[in-house]
Amino acid sequence: MNGWTLSRRALAVAALSATAVLGATSTATADQPKSPVDSALDQLTHEVSDSVAGKTAVANMAKTAQLVAAAKLENIQFTPFSYLAPTLGCGFNMPFSLTQAMAVSGVTTQNKTEIALPAGNVSFQAMAQQNGFPLNSGLTVAWLNVNNGRSGITALDDRTEYNLPALSKTVDAGAGNVIASLWGTIDYPNARCVVLPTVGLFSVADTPPPAPQVDPAKPESSAPTTSATPTTPATPTTPAQAPDSPAATAPDAGSGTPAN
């Protein structure tokens, strides 16, 4: 056996060893379980089915989730979504306008009433550039908590006290960073707004909002104020009589002299 044969055998053994190592690595990678975020994104993709807007929304969420993981972002305080949603079919600049979407946790205002949301809850809201009251809401929000893996696709179907669409919805996403994408339609008396997907990233606290503090040193504005020292009615005074007035010079009771 010459040196050339030994070299060829050594190269063959090295190639086989490398192939075995690569095969083991690929098998280990394939066997790794998916993260809760990846599983949630797969579930959301399945739920949107054949909806083009839904698939776009979930794809945007997946890209945002990658950015969050790469940058290790925490405590995202942006209340509005990342950009105004392009909207077709309605608005002040027909046929193209913009819709504002936002997410609020803690204390929010609905129907001119402040509502303290429970810990872990987030309220999604939208506002289109269209005059009049909405008649029907076809808006949808897909959301994903990248910290606990919770996710869902929820319709913004809250109603106002007048039984009109409120264009809002509150979900229990749990504490953590929440990625959301909003899209859908809003029907008005003479127009339909087609809202294209927008995406946002928000932080949801794990503690309830603090209760308003009342300063005990300051009386409430509605309480009547009372004086510390009681007041007594003033004693009426008798006007003084002049010394030369007729009533002041009464006749002498012991005098028997008649008056002339």
Coordinates of C-alpha atoms in Angstrom, one line a residue:
M1 CA 0.0 0.0 0.0
N2 CA 1.6 3.2 -1.1
G3 CA 1.4 6.7 0.3
W4 CA -1.2 7.8 -2.3
T5 CA -3.6 5.1 -1.2
L6 CA -3.2 6.1 2.5
S7 CA -3.9 9.7 1.7
R8 CA -7.1 8.8 -0.3
R9 CA -8.3 6.7 2.6
A10 CA -7.6 9.5 5.1
L11 CA -9.6 12.0 3.0
A12 CA -12.5 9.6 2.7
V13 CA -12.6 9.0 6.5
A14 CA -12.5 12.8 7.1
A15 CA -15.3 13.4 4.6
L16 CA -17.5 10.7 6.2
S17 CA -16.8 12.2 9.6
A18 CA -17.8 15.7 8.5
T19 CA -21.0 14.3 6.9
A20 CA -21.9 12.6 10.1
V21 CA -21.4 15.7 12.1
L22 CA -23.4 17.9 9.7
G23 CA -26.2 15.3 9.8
A24 CA -26.3 15.2 13.6
T25 CA -26.4 19.0 13.7
S26 CA -29.2 19.3 11.2
T27 CA -31.2 16.6 13.1
A28 CA -30.7 18.4 16.4
T29 CA -31.8 21.7 14.8
A30 CA -34.9 20.1 13.3
D31 CA -35.8 18.5 16.6
Q32 CA -35.7 21.8 18.5
P33 CA -39.2 22.8 19.7
K34 CA -40.6 26.0 18.5
S35 CA -40.7 29.0 20.8
P36 CA -44.1 30.2 22.1
V37 CA -43.9 33.2 19.8
D38 CA -43.3 31.1 16.7
S39 CA -46.1 28.8 17.7
A40 CA -48.4 31.7 18.2
L41 CA -47.5 33.2 14.8
D42 CA -48.2 29.9 13.2
Q43 CA -51.6 29.8 14.9
L44 CA -52.4 33.4 13.8
T45 CA -51.4 32.5 10.2
H46 CA -53.8 29.6 10.3
E47 CA -56.7 31.7 11.7
V48 CA -56.5 34.5 9.1
S49 CA -56.9 31.7 6.5
D50 CA -57.0 33.2 3.0
S51 CA -57.4 36.8 4.0
V52 CA -54.8 38.9 2.2
A53 CA -54.9 41.7 4.7
G54 CA -54.8 39.2 7.5
K55 CA -51.7 37.5 6.1
T56 CA -50.0 40.9 5.6
A57 CA -50.8 41.8 9.2
V58 CA -49.4 38.6 10.6
A59 CA -46.2 38.9 8.4
N60 CA -45.7 42.4 9.8
M61 CA -46.1 41.1 13.3
A62 CA -43.5 38.4 12.7
K63 CA -41.0 41.0 11.4
T64 CA -41.6 43.2 14.5
A65 CA -41.2 40.1 16.8
Q66 CA -37.8 39.5 15.2
L67 CA -36.8 43.1 15.8
V68 CA -37.9 42.9 19.4
A69 CA -35.9 39.8 20.0
A70 CA -32.8 41.2 18.2
A71 CA -32.8 44.5 20.0
K72 CA -34.1 43.1 23.4
L73 CA -36.6 45.9 23.7
E74 CA -38.6 46.3 26.9
N75 CA -41.1 48.8 28.3
I76 CA -42.2 50.2 24.9
Q77 CA -44.2 53.3 25.8
F78 CA -45.6 54.2 22.4
T79 CA -49.4 54.5 22.6
P80 CA -50.3 54.9 18.9
F81 CA -49.5 52.3 16.4
S82 CA -46.2 52.7 14.5
Y83 CA -47.9 54.5 11.6
L84 CA -51.3 55.7 10.5
A85 CA -53.2 53.0 8.6
P86 CA -53.7 53.8 4.9
T87 CA -57.4 53.9 4.3
L88 CA -59.4 53.7 1.0
G89 CA -62.9 54.7 0.1
C90 CA -63.6 57.4 2.7
G91 CA -62.0 60.4 4.4
F92 CA -61.5 64.1 3.9
N93 CA -59.2 63.5 0.9
M94 CA -61.2 60.9 -1.0
P95 CA -60.5 58.3 -2.0
F96 CA -57.4 58.0 0.2
S97 CA -57.1 58.9 3.9
L98 CA -55.5 57.7 7.1
T99 CA -56.9 55.9 10.2
Q100 CA -55.3 56.4 13.6
A101 CA -55.0 53.2 15.8
M102 CA -53.8 53.1 19.3
A103 CA -53.5 50.7 22.3
V104 CA -54.0 51.8 25.9
S105 CA -53.3 50.0 29.2
G106 CA -53.9 51.4 32.7
V107 CA -56.5 54.2 32.5
T108 CA -58.4 54.8 29.3
T109 CA -61.3 57.0 28.3
Q110 CA -64.4 55.4 26.7
N111 CA -67.6 57.4 26.0
K112 CA -66.2 60.4 27.9
T113 CA -65.7 58.1 31.0
E114 CA -62.4 57.2 32.5
I115 CA -62.0 53.5 33.0
A116 CA -59.2 51.8 34.9
L117 CA -58.3 48.6 33.1
P118 CA -57.2 45.6 35.1
A119 CA -53.6 44.6 35.2
G120 CA -52.6 42.8 32.0
N121 CA -55.5 44.3 29.9
V122 CA -55.0 46.4 26.8
S123 CA -57.6 48.4 24.9
F124 CA -57.3 48.7 21.2
Q125 CA -59.0 51.7 19.5
A126 CA -59.3 53.3 16.1
M127 CA -60.4 56.6 14.6
A128 CA -61.0 57.2 10.9
Q129 CA -60.9 60.6 9.1
Q130 CA -64.6 60.5 8.3
N131 CA -67.5 62.7 9.3
G132 CA -70.6 61.2 11.0
F133 CA -71.1 58.2 13.3
P134 CA -70.0 54.7 12.2
L135 CA -72.8 52.3 11.5
N136 CA -70.8 49.0 11.5
S137 CA -67.3 48.0 12.5
G138 CA -65.5 45.3 10.6
L139 CA -62.2 46.1 12.2
T140 CA -60.0 43.3 13.5
V141 CA -56.8 43.3 15.6
A142 CA -54.3 40.4 15.8
W143 CA -52.1 40.6 18.9
L144 CA -49.2 38.6 20.3
N145 CA -47.5 38.9 23.7
V146 CA -43.9 38.0 23.0
N147 CA -43.2 37.4 26.7
N148 CA -45.9 34.9 27.6
G149 CA -46.9 33.6 24.1
R150 CA -50.6 34.7 24.4
S151 CA -52.2 35.7 21.1
G152 CA -55.5 36.2 19.5
I153 CA -57.5 37.7 16.6
T154 CA -60.2 39.9 18.0
A155 CA -63.0 42.0 16.4
L156 CA -63.3 45.6 17.6
D157 CA -67.0 45.1 18.3
D158 CA -67.6 47.2 21.4
R159 CA -70.8 49.3 21.3
T160 CA -71.5 52.8 22.7
E161 CA -74.5 53.7 25.0
Y162 CA -76.3 54.6 21.8
N163 CA -75.7 51.1 20.3
L164 CA -73.2 52.4 17.7
P165 CA -69.8 50.9 17.0
A166 CA -67.2 52.2 19.5
L167 CA -64.3 51.0 17.3
S168 CA -62.6 49.6 20.3
K169 CA -62.0 46.3 22.2
T170 CA -60.2 45.3 25.4
V171 CA -58.3 42.0 25.6
D172 CA -56.5 40.2 28.4
A173 CA -53.0 39.9 26.9
G174 CA -51.1 39.6 30.2
A175 CA -48.1 41.6 31.2
G176 CA -45.3 42.0 28.7
N177 CA -44.5 43.5 25.3
V178 CA -47.5 43.1 23.0
I179 CA -47.3 43.3 19.1
A180 CA -50.5 44.1 17.4
S181 CA -51.7 44.7 13.9
L182 CA -55.1 46.3 13.0
W183 CA -57.1 46.2 9.8
G184 CA -60.6 45.9 8.4
T185 CA -63.6 48.0 7.4
I186 CA -65.8 50.7 8.9
D187 CA -69.2 51.5 7.4
Y188 CA -70.6 55.1 7.5
P189 CA -73.9 56.4 6.1
N190 CA -72.4 57.3 2.7
A191 CA -69.0 55.6 2.7
R192 CA -67.0 52.5 3.6
C193 CA -63.5 52.8 5.0
V194 CA -61.2 50.0 4.0
V195 CA -58.4 50.2 6.6
L196 CA -55.1 48.5 5.5
P197 CA -52.9 46.8 8.1
T198 CA -50.8 48.9 10.6
V199 CA -48.6 47.4 13.3
G200 CA -47.6 48.6 16.7
L201 CA -45.6 47.5 19.8
F202 CA -46.8 48.2 23.4
S203 CA -45.9 47.4 27.0
V204 CA -48.6 46.1 29.3
A205 CA -48.0 46.4 33.0
D206 CA -48.5 43.6 35.5
T207 CA -49.8 45.9 38.2
P208 CA -53.2 47.7 38.4
P209 CA -53.2 51.5 37.9
P210 CA -52.6 53.5 41.1
A211 CA -55.7 54.8 42.8
P212 CA -56.1 58.6 42.8
Q213 CA -54.6 60.2 45.9
V214 CA -56.7 62.5 48.0
D215 CA -54.9 65.1 50.1
P216 CA -56.5 65.0 53.6
A217 CA -55.4 68.5 54.3
K218 CA -57.6 69.9 51.4
P219 CA -61.3 69.6 51.7
E220 CA -63.2 68.2 48.8
S221 CA -64.7 70.9 46.5
S222 CA -68.2 69.5 46.9
A223 CA -68.1 69.5 50.8
P224 CA -69.6 72.6 52.4
T225 CA -67.1 74.8 54.3
T226 CA -67.9 75.8 57.9
S227 CA -66.3 78.3 60.2
A228 CA -64.4 77.0 63.2
T229 CA -65.8 79.7 65.5
P230 CA -69.6 79.7 65.9
T231 CA -71.2 83.1 65.3
T232 CA -73.8 84.6 67.6
P233 CA -76.5 87.0 66.5
A234 CA -75.8 90.6 67.2
T235 CA -77.7 92.2 70.2
P236 CA -79.9 95.0 68.9
T237 CA -79.0 98.4 70.4
T238 CA -81.6 100.9 71.6
P239 CA -81.0 104.4 70.1
A240 CA -80.0 106.9 72.7
Q241 CA -82.5 109.6 73.6
A242 CA -81.5 113.2 73.4
P243 CA -81.4 114.9 76.9
D244 CA -83.6 117.8 75.8
S245 CA -86.3 115.6 74.2
P246 CA -89.8 115.7 75.6
A247 CA -89.7 112.1 76.7
A248 CA -86.5 112.8 78.7
T249 CA -88.2 115.5 80.9
A250 CA -91.0 113.6 82.6
P251 CA -93.2 115.6 85.1
D252 CA -92.3 115.2 88.8
A253 CA -94.6 112.5 90.2
G254 CA -94.6 114.1 93.7
S255 CA -95.4 117.6 92.6
G256 CA -99.0 118.6 93.1
T257 CA -98.7 121.8 91.1
P258 CA -100.9 121.5 88.1
A259 CA -99.6 122.4 84.8
N260 CA -100.7 125.8 83.4

